[in-house]
mmCIF file of C-alpha atoms in Angstrom:
data_model
loop_
_atom_site.group_PDB
_atom_site.id
_atom_site.type_symbol
_atom_site.label_atom_id
_atom_site.label_comp_id
_atom_site.label_asym_id
_atom_site.label_seq_id
_atom_site.Cartn_x
_atom_site.Cartn_y
_atom_site.Cartn_z
ATOM 1 C CA MET T 1 -27.038 -135.077 -9.331
ATOM 2 C CA LYS T 2 -25.960 -133.669 -12.681
ATOM 3 C CA THR T 3 -22.277 -133.541 -13.622
ATOM 4 C CA PHE T 4 -20.753 -130.949 -15.948
ATOM 5 C CA PRO T 5 -17.248 -131.136 -17.432
ATOM 6 C CA TYR T 6 -16.836 -127.444 -16.618
ATOM 7 C CA VAL T 7 -18.491 -125.179 -14.055
ATOM 8 C CA ILE T 8 -17.920 -121.503 -13.264
ATOM 9 C CA ALA T 9 -19.059 -120.508 -9.779
ATOM 10 C CA GLY T 10 -19.935 -116.850 -10.203
ATOM 11 C CA GLY T 11 -21.594 -114.932 -13.003
ATOM 12 C CA GLY T 12 -19.484 -111.799 -13.268
ATOM 13 C CA MET T 13 -16.812 -110.679 -15.689
ATOM 14 C CA VAL T 14 -14.608 -113.733 -15.170
ATOM 15 C CA ALA T 15 -17.490 -115.948 -16.287
ATOM 16 C CA GLY T 16 -18.267 -113.859 -19.352
ATOM 17 C CA TYR T 17 -14.691 -113.784 -20.610
ATOM 18 C CA ALA T 18 -13.856 -117.378 -19.639
ATOM 19 C CA ALA T 19 -16.928 -118.635 -21.522
ATOM 20 C CA LYS T 20 -15.933 -116.628 -24.582
ATOM 21 C CA GLU T 21 -12.404 -118.047 -24.482
ATOM 22 C CA MET T 22 -13.673 -121.606 -24.067
ATOM 23 C CA VAL T 23 -16.046 -121.292 -27.019
ATOM 24 C CA GLU T 24 -13.195 -120.061 -29.198
ATOM 25 C CA ARG T 25 -11.230 -123.169 -28.169
ATOM 26 C CA GLY T 26 -13.890 -125.694 -29.082
ATOM 27 C CA LEU T 27 -16.316 -125.881 -26.133
ATOM 28 C CA LYS T 28 -19.171 -128.250 -26.965
ATOM 29 C CA ALA T 29 -22.844 -127.710 -26.151
ATOM 30 C CA GLY T 30 -23.820 -128.967 -22.707
ATOM 31 C CA GLU T 31 -20.283 -128.916 -21.292
ATOM 32 C CA LEU T 32 -20.336 -125.627 -19.358
ATOM 33 C CA CYS T 33 -22.578 -124.431 -16.532
ATOM 34 C CA ILE T 34 -22.393 -120.925 -15.032
ATOM 35 C CA LEU T 35 -23.884 -120.383 -11.575
ATOM 36 C CA SER T 36 -24.672 -116.702 -10.984
ATOM 37 C CA ALA T 37 -26.197 -114.977 -7.967
ATOM 38 C CA ASP T 38 -26.962 -111.994 -10.203
ATOM 39 C CA ARG T 39 -30.252 -111.564 -12.040
ATOM 40 C CA ALA T 40 -28.442 -110.473 -15.232
ATOM 41 C CA LEU T 41 -26.120 -112.181 -17.677
ATOM 42 C CA PRO T 42 -22.402 -111.340 -17.256
ATOM 43 C CA TYR T 43 -21.738 -107.648 -17.858
ATOM 44 C CA GLU T 44 -18.888 -105.140 -17.780
ATOM 45 C CA ARG T 45 -18.548 -103.470 -14.376
ATOM 46 C CA PRO T 46 -16.626 -100.243 -15.192
ATOM 47 C CA PRO T 47 -19.706 -98.579 -16.796
ATOM 48 C CA LEU T 48 -21.619 -98.975 -13.511
ATOM 49 C CA SER T 49 -19.786 -95.940 -12.118
ATOM 50 C CA LYS T 50 -19.369 -94.223 -15.490
ATOM 51 C CA GLY T 51 -21.599 -94.349 -18.590
ATOM 52 C CA PHE T 52 -24.319 -96.629 -17.233
ATOM 53 C CA LEU T 53 -24.654 -94.584 -14.038
ATOM 54 C CA ALA T 54 -24.884 -91.440 -16.151
ATOM 55 C CA GLY T 55 -27.651 -92.982 -18.279
ATOM 56 C CA LYS T 56 -25.500 -93.011 -21.418
ATOM 57 C CA GLU T 57 -25.322 -96.806 -21.646
ATOM 58 C CA THR T 58 -27.958 -99.522 -21.347
ATOM 59 C CA GLU T 59 -27.919 -102.972 -19.815
ATOM 60 C CA ASP T 60 -27.820 -104.471 -23.302
ATOM 61 C CA SER T 61 -24.797 -102.389 -24.268
ATOM 62 C CA ILE T 62 -22.679 -103.435 -21.264
ATOM 63 C CA ARG T 63 -23.192 -107.209 -21.598
ATOM 64 C CA ILE T 64 -19.984 -109.126 -22.294
ATOM 65 C CA ASN T 65 -21.807 -111.551 -24.569
ATOM 66 C CA PRO T 66 -25.368 -111.288 -25.939
ATOM 67 C CA PRO T 67 -28.023 -113.756 -24.672
ATOM 68 C CA GLU T 68 -27.901 -115.736 -27.923
ATOM 69 C CA PHE T 69 -24.193 -116.455 -27.320
ATOM 70 C CA TYR T 70 -25.039 -118.707 -24.372
ATOM 71 C CA GLU T 71 -28.038 -120.239 -26.104
ATOM 72 C CA SER T 72 -26.297 -121.022 -29.382
ATOM 73 C CA HIS T 73 -23.324 -122.644 -27.657
ATOM 74 C CA GLY T 74 -25.388 -124.692 -25.219
ATOM 75 C CA ILE T 75 -24.072 -122.962 -22.081
ATOM 76 C CA ASP T 76 -26.305 -123.542 -19.051
ATOM 77 C CA VAL T 77 -26.506 -120.183 -17.235
ATOM 78 C CA ARG T 78 -28.389 -120.345 -13.940
ATOM 79 C CA LEU T 79 -29.203 -116.855 -12.684
ATOM 80 C CA ARG T 80 -30.255 -115.974 -9.113
ATOM 81 C CA THR T 81 -28.415 -119.105 -7.981
ATOM 82 C CA ARG T 82 -26.326 -118.784 -4.833
ATOM 83 C CA ILE T 83 -23.648 -121.262 -3.835
ATOM 84 C CA SER T 84 -23.718 -122.409 -0.209
ATOM 85 C CA GLY T 85 -20.667 -124.677 -0.206
ATOM 86 C CA LEU T 86 -17.955 -126.591 -2.025
ATOM 87 C CA ASP T 87 -16.641 -130.100 -1.402
ATOM 88 C CA ALA T 88 -13.358 -130.159 -3.300
ATOM 89 C CA GLY T 89 -12.735 -133.835 -2.619
ATOM 90 C CA ARG T 90 -16.091 -134.937 -4.020
ATOM 91 C CA ARG T 91 -15.994 -132.231 -6.706
ATOM 92 C CA THR T 92 -19.449 -130.981 -5.854
ATOM 93 C CA LEU T 93 -21.048 -127.598 -5.270
ATOM 94 C CA ARG T 94 -23.988 -127.073 -2.944
ATOM 95 C CA ILE T 95 -26.692 -124.627 -3.963
ATOM 96 C CA GLU T 96 -28.767 -122.635 -1.450
ATOM 97 C CA SER T 97 -31.862 -124.392 -2.769
ATOM 98 C CA GLY T 98 -30.431 -127.608 -1.360
ATOM 99 C CA ASN T 99 -29.412 -129.175 -4.661
ATOM 100 C CA GLU T 100 -25.929 -130.327 -5.541
ATOM 101 C CA LEU T 101 -24.029 -130.119 -8.804
ATOM 102 C CA ALA T 102 -20.905 -132.082 -9.749
ATOM 103 C CA PHE T 103 -18.014 -130.937 -11.911
ATOM 104 C CA GLU T 104 -14.811 -132.194 -13.446
ATOM 105 C CA LYS T 105 -13.125 -128.776 -13.627
ATOM 106 C CA LEU T 106 -14.160 -125.603 -11.813
ATOM 107 C CA ILE T 107 -13.429 -121.867 -11.800
ATOM 108 C CA LEU T 108 -14.231 -120.059 -8.556
ATOM 109 C CA ALA T 109 -15.210 -116.483 -9.425
ATOM 110 C CA THR T 110 -17.570 -115.257 -6.726
ATOM 111 C CA GLY T 111 -15.811 -111.872 -6.613
ATOM 112 C CA SER T 112 -16.118 -109.490 -3.685
ATOM 113 C CA GLU T 113 -18.641 -108.333 -1.136
ATOM 114 C CA ILE T 114 -19.151 -104.658 -0.356
ATOM 115 C CA ARG T 115 -18.046 -103.257 2.979
ATOM 116 C CA THR T 116 -20.995 -101.434 4.484
ATOM 117 C CA LEU T 117 -21.351 -98.588 6.965
ATOM 118 C CA GLU T 118 -21.690 -99.781 10.548
ATOM 119 C CA ILE T 119 -22.809 -96.668 12.372
ATOM 120 C CA PRO T 120 -26.166 -95.485 13.742
ATOM 121 C CA GLY T 121 -28.573 -94.694 10.921
ATOM 122 C CA SER T 122 -26.862 -96.935 8.385
ATOM 123 C CA ASP T 123 -30.209 -98.639 7.672
ATOM 124 C CA LEU T 124 -31.932 -95.450 6.477
ATOM 125 C CA ALA T 125 -33.348 -95.151 2.970
ATOM 126 C CA GLY T 126 -31.060 -93.201 0.663
ATOM 127 C CA ILE T 127 -27.821 -95.026 1.526
ATOM 128 C CA CYS T 128 -26.348 -96.697 -1.553
ATOM 129 C CA TYR T 129 -23.404 -98.907 -2.450
ATOM 130 C CA LEU T 130 -22.113 -99.726 -5.902
ATOM 131 C CA ARG T 131 -21.360 -103.273 -6.971
ATOM 132 C CA SER T 132 -24.073 -104.526 -9.321
ATOM 133 C CA VAL T 133 -26.162 -103.204 -12.194
ATOM 134 C CA ASP T 134 -29.108 -102.962 -9.772
ATOM 135 C CA ASP T 135 -26.992 -100.825 -7.417
ATOM 136 C CA SER T 136 -26.094 -98.469 -10.259
ATOM 137 C CA GLU T 137 -29.729 -98.177 -11.327
ATOM 138 C CA ARG T 138 -30.741 -97.387 -7.749
ATOM 139 C CA ILE T 139 -28.161 -94.595 -7.425
ATOM 140 C CA ARG T 140 -29.356 -93.173 -10.738
ATOM 141 C CA ARG T 141 -32.966 -93.147 -9.499
ATOM 142 C CA GLU T 142 -32.025 -91.594 -6.160
ATOM 143 C CA ALA T 143 -29.876 -88.955 -7.857
ATOM 144 C CA ALA T 144 -32.771 -87.842 -10.054
ATOM 145 C CA ASN T 145 -34.512 -86.457 -6.945
ATOM 146 C CA ALA T 146 -31.472 -85.500 -4.859
ATOM 147 C CA LYS T 147 -30.140 -81.977 -4.517
ATOM 148 C CA GLN T 148 -27.329 -82.861 -2.118
ATOM 149 C CA ALA T 149 -25.225 -86.030 -1.886
ATOM 150 C CA ALA T 150 -22.404 -87.244 0.322
ATOM 151 C CA VAL T 151 -19.873 -89.606 -1.238
ATOM 152 C CA ILE T 152 -17.955 -91.562 1.396
ATOM 153 C CA GLY T 153 -14.485 -92.584 0.273
ATOM 154 C CA GLY T 154 -11.868 -91.119 -2.037
ATOM 155 C CA GLY T 155 -10.863 -94.114 -4.164
ATOM 156 C CA PHE T 156 -11.766 -94.689 -7.794
ATOM 157 C CA ILE T 157 -15.406 -95.661 -7.068
ATOM 158 C CA GLY T 158 -15.910 -92.538 -4.967
ATOM 159 C CA MET T 159 -14.189 -90.327 -7.518
ATOM 160 C CA GLU T 160 -16.123 -91.687 -10.492
ATOM 161 C CA THR T 161 -19.486 -91.593 -8.720
ATOM 162 C CA ALA T 162 -18.887 -88.048 -7.472
ATOM 163 C CA SER T 163 -18.051 -86.855 -10.975
ATOM 164 C CA VAL T 164 -21.236 -88.377 -12.463
ATOM 165 C CA LEU T 165 -23.449 -86.921 -9.721
ATOM 166 C CA ALA T 166 -21.863 -83.481 -10.021
ATOM 167 C CA GLN T 167 -22.411 -83.476 -13.775
ATOM 168 C CA GLN T 168 -26.088 -84.233 -13.148
ATOM 169 C CA GLY T 169 -26.448 -81.094 -11.069
ATOM 170 C CA VAL T 170 -26.221 -82.705 -7.630
ATOM 171 C CA ASP T 171 -24.378 -80.769 -4.920
ATOM 172 C CA VAL T 172 -21.642 -83.279 -3.931
ATOM 173 C CA THR T 173 -19.473 -83.451 -0.824
ATOM 174 C CA MET T 174 -16.735 -86.091 -0.701
ATOM 175 C CA ILE T 175 -15.805 -87.269 2.786
ATOM 176 C CA LEU T 176 -12.259 -88.643 2.992
ATOM 177 C CA ARG T 177 -10.645 -90.481 5.906
ATOM 178 C CA GLU T 178 -7.223 -89.220 4.810
ATOM 179 C CA ASP T 179 -5.823 -85.705 4.437
ATOM 180 C CA ARG T 180 -5.967 -85.823 0.617
ATOM 181 C CA ILE T 181 -7.794 -87.660 -2.129
ATOM 182 C CA TRP T 182 -6.727 -91.252 -2.855
ATOM 183 C CA LYS T 183 -3.657 -91.026 -0.667
ATOM 184 C CA GLN T 184 -2.937 -94.765 -1.062
ATOM 185 C CA PHE T 185 -2.278 -94.251 -4.768
ATOM 186 C CA PHE T 186 -1.850 -90.611 -5.810
ATOM 187 C CA THR T 187 1.305 -88.627 -5.119
ATOM 188 C CA PRO T 188 0.694 -85.348 -3.229
ATOM 189 C CA ALA T 189 0.958 -83.422 -6.507
ATOM 190 C CA MET T 190 -1.600 -85.719 -8.185
ATOM 191 C CA SER T 191 -4.000 -85.325 -5.255
ATOM 192 C CA GLU T 192 -3.611 -81.547 -5.465
ATOM 193 C CA PHE T 193 -4.432 -81.586 -9.178
ATOM 194 C CA PHE T 194 -7.569 -83.718 -8.820
ATOM 195 C CA GLU T 195 -8.835 -81.843 -5.771
ATOM 196 C CA GLY T 196 -8.501 -78.602 -7.721
ATOM 197 C CA TYR T 197 -10.194 -80.090 -10.778
ATOM 198 C CA TYR T 198 -13.130 -81.401 -8.750
ATOM 199 C CA GLY T 199 -13.390 -78.217 -6.727
ATOM 200 C CA ALA T 200 -13.631 -76.126 -9.881
ATOM 201 C CA ARG T 201 -16.640 -78.262 -10.832
ATOM 202 C CA GLY T 202 -18.479 -77.755 -7.571
ATOM 203 C CA VAL T 203 -17.364 -80.785 -5.535
ATOM 204 C CA ARG T 204 -16.458 -80.029 -1.917
ATOM 205 C CA PHE T 205 -14.121 -82.089 0.272
ATOM 206 C CA VAL T 206 -14.163 -82.929 3.957
ATOM 207 C CA LYS T 207 -10.748 -84.365 4.789
ATOM 208 C CA GLU T 208 -9.862 -86.587 7.723
ATOM 209 C CA GLY T 209 -13.573 -86.960 8.268
ATOM 210 C CA LYS T 210 -14.843 -89.730 10.528
ATOM 211 C CA LEU T 211 -18.560 -90.496 10.404
ATOM 212 C CA SER T 212 -20.433 -90.764 13.695
ATOM 213 C CA LYS T 213 -23.942 -91.382 12.362
ATOM 214 C CA VAL T 214 -26.346 -90.934 9.486
ATOM 215 C CA GLN T 215 -29.165 -88.579 10.354
ATOM 216 C CA GLY T 216 -32.807 -88.813 9.346
ATOM 217 C CA ARG T 217 -36.194 -90.333 10.117
ATOM 218 C CA GLY T 218 -36.791 -93.193 7.729
ATOM 219 C CA GLU T 219 -34.787 -91.382 5.057
ATOM 220 C CA VAL T 220 -31.356 -89.750 5.066
ATOM 221 C CA SER T 221 -31.247 -86.039 5.868
ATOM 222 C CA GLY T 222 -27.534 -85.714 6.566
ATOM 223 C CA VAL T 223 -24.347 -87.317 7.862
ATOM 224 C CA ALA T 224 -22.761 -86.285 11.164
ATOM 225 C CA LEU T 225 -19.001 -86.341 11.730
ATOM 226 C CA GLU T 226 -17.122 -86.976 14.956
ATOM 227 C CA SER T 227 -15.888 -83.376 14.740
ATOM 228 C CA GLY T 228 -19.484 -82.230 15.284
ATOM 229 C CA LYS T 229 -19.951 -81.056 11.716
ATOM 230 C CA THR T 230 -23.066 -82.147 9.774
ATOM 231 C CA ILE T 231 -23.256 -82.519 5.983
ATOM 232 C CA PRO T 232 -26.866 -82.091 4.744
ATOM 233 C CA CYS T 233 -27.801 -84.641 2.078
ATOM 234 C CA THR T 234 -30.608 -86.915 0.929
ATOM 235 C CA LEU T 235 -28.308 -89.377 -0.855
ATOM 236 C CA VAL T 236 -25.260 -91.177 0.534
ATOM 237 C CA VAL T 237 -23.006 -93.277 -1.702
ATOM 238 C CA ALA T 238 -20.442 -95.248 0.279
ATOM 239 C CA GLY T 239 -17.385 -96.518 -1.564
ATOM 240 C CA ILE T 240 -15.428 -97.858 1.391
ATOM 241 C CA GLY T 241 -13.987 -101.008 -0.117
ATOM 242 C CA VAL T 242 -14.769 -104.672 -0.586
ATOM 243 C CA ARG T 243 -13.724 -108.015 0.834
ATOM 244 C CA PRO T 244 -13.263 -111.283 -1.107
ATOM 245 C CA ALA T 245 -16.351 -113.516 -1.041
ATOM 246 C CA THR T 246 -14.648 -116.542 0.507
ATOM 247 C CA ASP T 247 -16.980 -117.563 3.348
ATOM 248 C CA VAL T 248 -18.566 -120.475 1.473
ATOM 249 C CA PHE T 249 -15.107 -121.923 0.743
ATOM 250 C CA ARG T 250 -13.676 -121.838 4.281
ATOM 251 C CA HIS T 251 -14.241 -125.569 4.918
ATOM 252 C CA SER T 252 -14.148 -126.777 1.338
ATOM 253 C CA GLY T 253 -10.774 -128.486 1.212
ATOM 254 C CA ILE T 254 -8.988 -125.638 -0.607
ATOM 255 C CA ASP T 255 -6.626 -123.094 0.924
ATOM 256 C CA VAL T 256 -8.273 -119.775 1.801
ATOM 257 C CA GLY T 257 -6.612 -116.675 3.247
ATOM 258 C CA ASP T 258 -6.874 -113.184 1.808
ATOM 259 C CA GLY T 259 -8.988 -114.632 -0.953
ATOM 260 C CA VAL T 260 -8.623 -118.106 -2.424
ATOM 261 C CA THR T 261 -4.948 -119.062 -2.555
ATOM 262 C CA VAL T 262 -3.770 -120.100 -6.016
ATOM 263 C CA ASP T 263 -0.438 -120.901 -7.675
ATOM 264 C CA GLU T 264 1.136 -119.261 -10.713
ATOM 265 C CA TYR T 265 -1.320 -121.185 -12.932
ATOM 266 C CA LEU T 266 -4.272 -119.774 -10.927
ATOM 267 C CA GLU T 267 -4.948 -123.308 -9.679
ATOM 268 C CA THR T 268 -6.026 -123.807 -6.066
ATOM 269 C CA SER T 269 -4.563 -126.350 -3.655
ATOM 270 C CA HIS T 270 -6.932 -128.878 -5.249
ATOM 271 C CA PRO T 271 -6.246 -130.030 -8.838
ATOM 272 C CA ASP T 272 -8.631 -128.808 -11.555
ATOM 273 C CA ILE T 273 -10.124 -126.093 -9.328
ATOM 274 C CA TYR T 274 -9.087 -122.577 -10.303
ATOM 275 C CA ALA T 275 -9.876 -119.115 -8.928
ATOM 276 C CA ALA T 276 -9.912 -115.797 -10.783
ATOM 277 C CA GLY T 277 -10.810 -112.127 -10.406
ATOM 278 C CA ASP T 278 -11.247 -110.346 -7.063
ATOM 279 C CA LEU T 279 -11.243 -113.705 -5.311
ATOM 280 C CA ALA T 280 -7.808 -114.934 -6.413
ATOM 281 C CA HIS T 281 -4.777 -114.395 -4.184
ATOM 282 C CA TYR T 282 -2.079 -115.169 -6.705
ATOM 283 C CA PRO T 283 1.732 -114.997 -7.022
ATOM 284 C CA ASP T 284 2.656 -112.121 -9.311
ATOM 285 C CA VAL T 285 5.634 -113.550 -11.188
ATOM 286 C CA LEU T 286 6.656 -110.087 -12.436
ATOM 287 C CA PHE T 287 6.851 -108.403 -9.023
ATOM 288 C CA GLY T 288 7.706 -111.456 -6.906
ATOM 289 C CA LYS T 289 4.859 -111.037 -4.436
ATOM 290 C CA ARG T 290 1.355 -112.278 -3.763
ATOM 291 C CA ARG T 291 -1.555 -109.969 -4.492
ATOM 292 C CA ARG T 292 -5.277 -109.689 -5.077
ATOM 293 C CA VAL T 293 -6.422 -107.207 -7.708
ATOM 294 C CA GLU T 294 -9.941 -105.752 -7.665
ATOM 295 C CA HIS T 295 -9.992 -104.193 -11.119
ATOM 296 C CA TRP T 296 -11.646 -104.826 -14.475
ATOM 297 C CA ASP T 297 -8.500 -105.775 -16.376
ATOM 298 C CA ASN T 298 -7.540 -108.418 -13.830
ATOM 299 C CA ALA T 299 -10.962 -110.100 -14.055
ATOM 300 C CA VAL T 300 -10.789 -110.061 -17.857
ATOM 301 C CA SER T 301 -7.239 -111.422 -18.068
ATOM 302 C CA GLN T 302 -7.654 -114.072 -15.380
ATOM 303 C CA GLY T 303 -11.015 -115.148 -16.780
ATOM 304 C CA GLN T 304 -9.439 -115.661 -20.185
ATOM 305 C CA HIS T 305 -6.470 -117.441 -18.617
ATOM 306 C CA CYS T 306 -8.667 -119.870 -16.664
ATOM 307 C CA GLY T 307 -10.842 -120.464 -19.714
ATOM 308 C CA ARG T 308 -7.733 -121.575 -21.601
ATOM 309 C CA ALA T 309 -6.596 -123.682 -18.638
ATOM 310 C CA LEU T 310 -9.890 -125.592 -18.513
ATOM 311 C CA MET T 311 -9.478 -126.357 -22.201
ATOM 312 C CA GLY T 312 -5.998 -127.826 -21.646
ATOM 313 C CA ASP T 313 -3.647 -124.847 -22.148
ATOM 314 C CA ARG T 314 -1.553 -124.816 -18.951
ATOM 315 C CA ALA T 315 0.650 -121.750 -18.513
ATOM 316 C CA ALA T 316 1.729 -119.392 -15.745
ATOM 317 C CA PHE T 317 -0.296 -116.199 -15.386
ATOM 318 C CA ARG T 318 1.988 -113.309 -16.279
ATOM 319 C CA HIS T 319 0.372 -109.890 -16.400
ATOM 320 C CA VAL T 320 1.121 -106.247 -15.581
ATOM 321 C CA PRO T 321 -1.593 -104.932 -13.200
ATOM 322 C CA TYR T 322 -3.659 -102.235 -14.935
ATOM 323 C CA PHE T 323 -6.722 -100.056 -14.470
ATOM 324 C CA PHE T 324 -8.289 -97.021 -16.082
ATOM 325 C CA SER T 325 -10.721 -94.353 -14.936
ATOM 326 C CA ASP T 326 -12.962 -91.671 -16.429
ATOM 327 C CA VAL T 327 -13.866 -88.614 -14.325
ATOM 328 C CA PHE T 328 -15.590 -85.524 -15.732
ATOM 329 C CA ASP T 329 -13.899 -85.048 -19.121
ATOM 330 C CA LEU T 330 -10.645 -86.756 -18.085
ATOM 331 C CA SER T 331 -9.442 -90.296 -18.768
ATOM 332 C CA TYR T 332 -6.338 -91.807 -17.245
ATOM 333 C CA GLU T 333 -4.563 -95.168 -17.095
ATOM 334 C CA PHE T 334 -2.251 -96.858 -14.625
ATOM 335 C CA TRP T 335 0.057 -99.867 -14.839
ATOM 336 C CA GLY T 336 2.221 -101.654 -12.294
ATOM 337 C CA ASP T 337 2.843 -101.466 -8.551
ATOM 338 C CA THR T 338 4.235 -98.457 -6.675
ATOM 339 C CA ALA T 339 4.986 -100.261 -3.393
ATOM 340 C CA GLU T 340 8.747 -100.692 -3.860
ATOM 341 C CA ALA T 341 9.396 -97.421 -5.718
ATOM 342 C CA ASP T 342 12.293 -95.285 -4.496
ATOM 343 C CA GLU T 343 11.978 -92.480 -7.063
ATOM 344 C CA ILE T 344 9.040 -90.713 -8.698
ATOM 345 C CA VAL T 345 9.406 -88.840 -11.973
ATOM 346 C CA GLU T 346 6.828 -86.428 -13.361
ATOM 347 C CA ARG T 347 6.607 -85.786 -17.083
ATOM 348 C CA GLY T 348 4.560 -82.918 -18.434
ATOM 349 C CA ASP T 349 2.874 -80.157 -16.427
ATOM 350 C CA LEU T 350 0.795 -81.190 -13.394
ATOM 351 C CA SER T 351 -1.018 -77.866 -13.474
ATOM 352 C CA THR T 352 -2.589 -78.962 -16.775
ATOM 353 C CA THR T 353 -4.686 -81.968 -17.808
ATOM 354 C CA SER T 354 -1.790 -83.613 -19.676
ATOM 355 C CA PHE T 355 0.867 -85.291 -17.551
ATOM 356 C CA SER T 356 2.328 -88.646 -16.609
ATOM 357 C CA VAL T 357 3.944 -89.995 -13.450
ATOM 358 C CA TRP T 358 6.566 -92.758 -13.416
ATOM 359 C CA TRP T 359 7.689 -94.831 -10.419
ATOM 360 C CA LEU T 360 11.201 -96.344 -10.412
ATOM 361 C CA SER T 361 12.848 -98.914 -8.160
ATOM 362 C CA ASN T 362 16.636 -99.183 -8.470
ATOM 363 C CA LYS T 363 16.267 -97.252 -11.741
ATOM 364 C CA ARG T 364 13.845 -99.842 -13.153
ATOM 365 C CA LEU T 365 10.311 -98.864 -14.094
ATOM 366 C CA VAL T 366 7.710 -100.444 -11.785
ATOM 367 C CA ALA T 367 4.606 -98.268 -12.350
ATOM 368 C CA ALA T 368 3.253 -95.518 -14.599
ATOM 369 C CA PHE T 369 0.251 -93.179 -14.762
ATOM 370 C CA THR T 370 -0.659 -91.380 -17.980
ATOM 371 C CA MET T 371 -3.379 -88.834 -18.747
ATOM 372 C CA ASN T 372 -3.814 -87.204 -22.156
ATOM 373 C CA ARG T 373 -0.263 -88.078 -23.153
ATOM 374 C CA PRO T 374 1.317 -89.164 -26.466
ATOM 375 C CA ASP T 375 0.675 -92.762 -27.521
ATOM 376 C CA GLU T 376 4.345 -93.654 -27.068
ATOM 377 C CA GLU T 377 3.963 -93.222 -23.302
ATOM 378 C CA ARG T 378 0.902 -95.446 -22.834
ATOM 379 C CA GLU T 379 2.275 -98.027 -25.269
ATOM 380 C CA ASN T 380 5.730 -98.269 -23.701
ATOM 381 C CA ALA T 381 4.683 -98.114 -20.039
ATOM 382 C CA PRO T 382 3.423 -101.725 -19.697
ATOM 383 C CA LYS T 383 6.192 -103.107 -21.950
ATOM 384 C CA TRP T 384 8.903 -101.434 -19.889
ATOM 385 C CA ILE T 385 7.373 -102.554 -16.601
ATOM 386 C CA GLU T 386 7.175 -106.171 -17.768
ATOM 387 C CA ALA T 387 10.751 -106.038 -19.053
ATOM 388 C CA GLY T 388 12.110 -104.331 -15.922
ATOM 389 C CA GLN T 389 13.464 -101.572 -18.149
ATOM 390 C CA LYS T 390 16.128 -99.324 -16.648
ATOM 391 C CA ILE T 391 15.298 -95.643 -16.965
ATOM 392 C CA ASP T 392 17.352 -92.454 -17.029
ATOM 393 C CA ALA T 393 15.227 -90.324 -14.693
ATOM 394 C CA GLN T 394 16.650 -87.021 -15.917
ATOM 395 C CA ARG T 395 15.849 -87.788 -19.551
ATOM 396 C CA LEU T 396 12.404 -89.101 -18.598
ATOM 397 C CA ARG T 397 11.712 -85.847 -16.773
ATOM 398 C CA GLY T 398 12.695 -83.804 -19.812
ATOM 399 C CA ALA T 399 10.695 -82.896 -22.895
ATOM 400 C CA GLY T 400 12.677 -85.061 -25.306
ATOM 401 C CA PRO T 401 11.464 -88.267 -27.004
ATOM 402 C CA LEU T 402 10.467 -90.932 -24.519
ATOM 403 C CA ALA T 403 12.761 -93.525 -26.130
ATOM 404 C CA GLU T 404 15.789 -91.535 -24.973
ATOM 405 C CA ALA T 405 14.897 -92.339 -21.360
ATOM 406 C CA ALA T 406 15.404 -96.087 -21.847
ATOM 407 C CA VAL T 407 18.901 -97.092 -20.726
#
């Protein structure tokens, strides 16, 4: 059984950025092994529902590091390699092939698994999910021959996919469980803006829609709702969430709950075993709560953090949650956590494509959304959230310089 000083279990974004960080800190050839269930080297995931899905980017262009990076630094990347178990006490990983591999330090980064439709007809051809580069390629192929598509779910995956399909001339219907788009995140005014923007570009909405079955013989011909309504389509893209891929770690000797439980250093209950990305259930030292974050920036930041930790740089993970999205010709960004907000302030005009929304808790900034706004807003938002900056809501709401809002 071969032993590596460092192993990363998972070949996604955490692996790509951790490896890069470790190389910059003096990783030697032969020290690192990456075990990936994917068939491709680590790549950026945001383009899968944006530029790559639209055919504007290639697999080469979305790689985090080029193939020669791993070769030149002696990093052993094992693709199409699934992990079947972990023995934390023995510091070994079991591979589905039956082999074992030993490690001195380990990063768990197996990410998430897609939630799938569980209704009659959910096995028909033409039903797609979006998690991997292969998934994105499949949706692109299906869309080339589809005239009508149903997008299930109104979160960022559903919104981004719907915008790409609509721009490719596909007749898109979004089916939402709630009474407005992305209710868990958007304010009512934000939902109204985006629904209007999508509607003006041909996207239709079915709100409070509950699926009863997918119709078709061998291939999708439509989706039926419990209300009795049927949406004709030959392509279904379901963006109904993910769950952390923790099953193989349930009896490993590390604590597992809603993800793999880690401390403020991203270290598990077993020394020298870390977890990062979608998998990590970590204590957010800024907001004083535990959370899992299923976004690009979190995987990048935690991958880099764990890479430094494996190379001896022990520090608490301190980071403002962040994500961005591109839909049609709009780009927006979000920082923070709205859960404890007791006041919402809008800046700009929500009937236009340039506005920002700010969430306050006891007058302190806890979250911000910006779209086509001055640089001072996007630059100050994360700094103020991290600092717990007190805000004058009236001045923030006004048209004066942003700095005047800081108390």
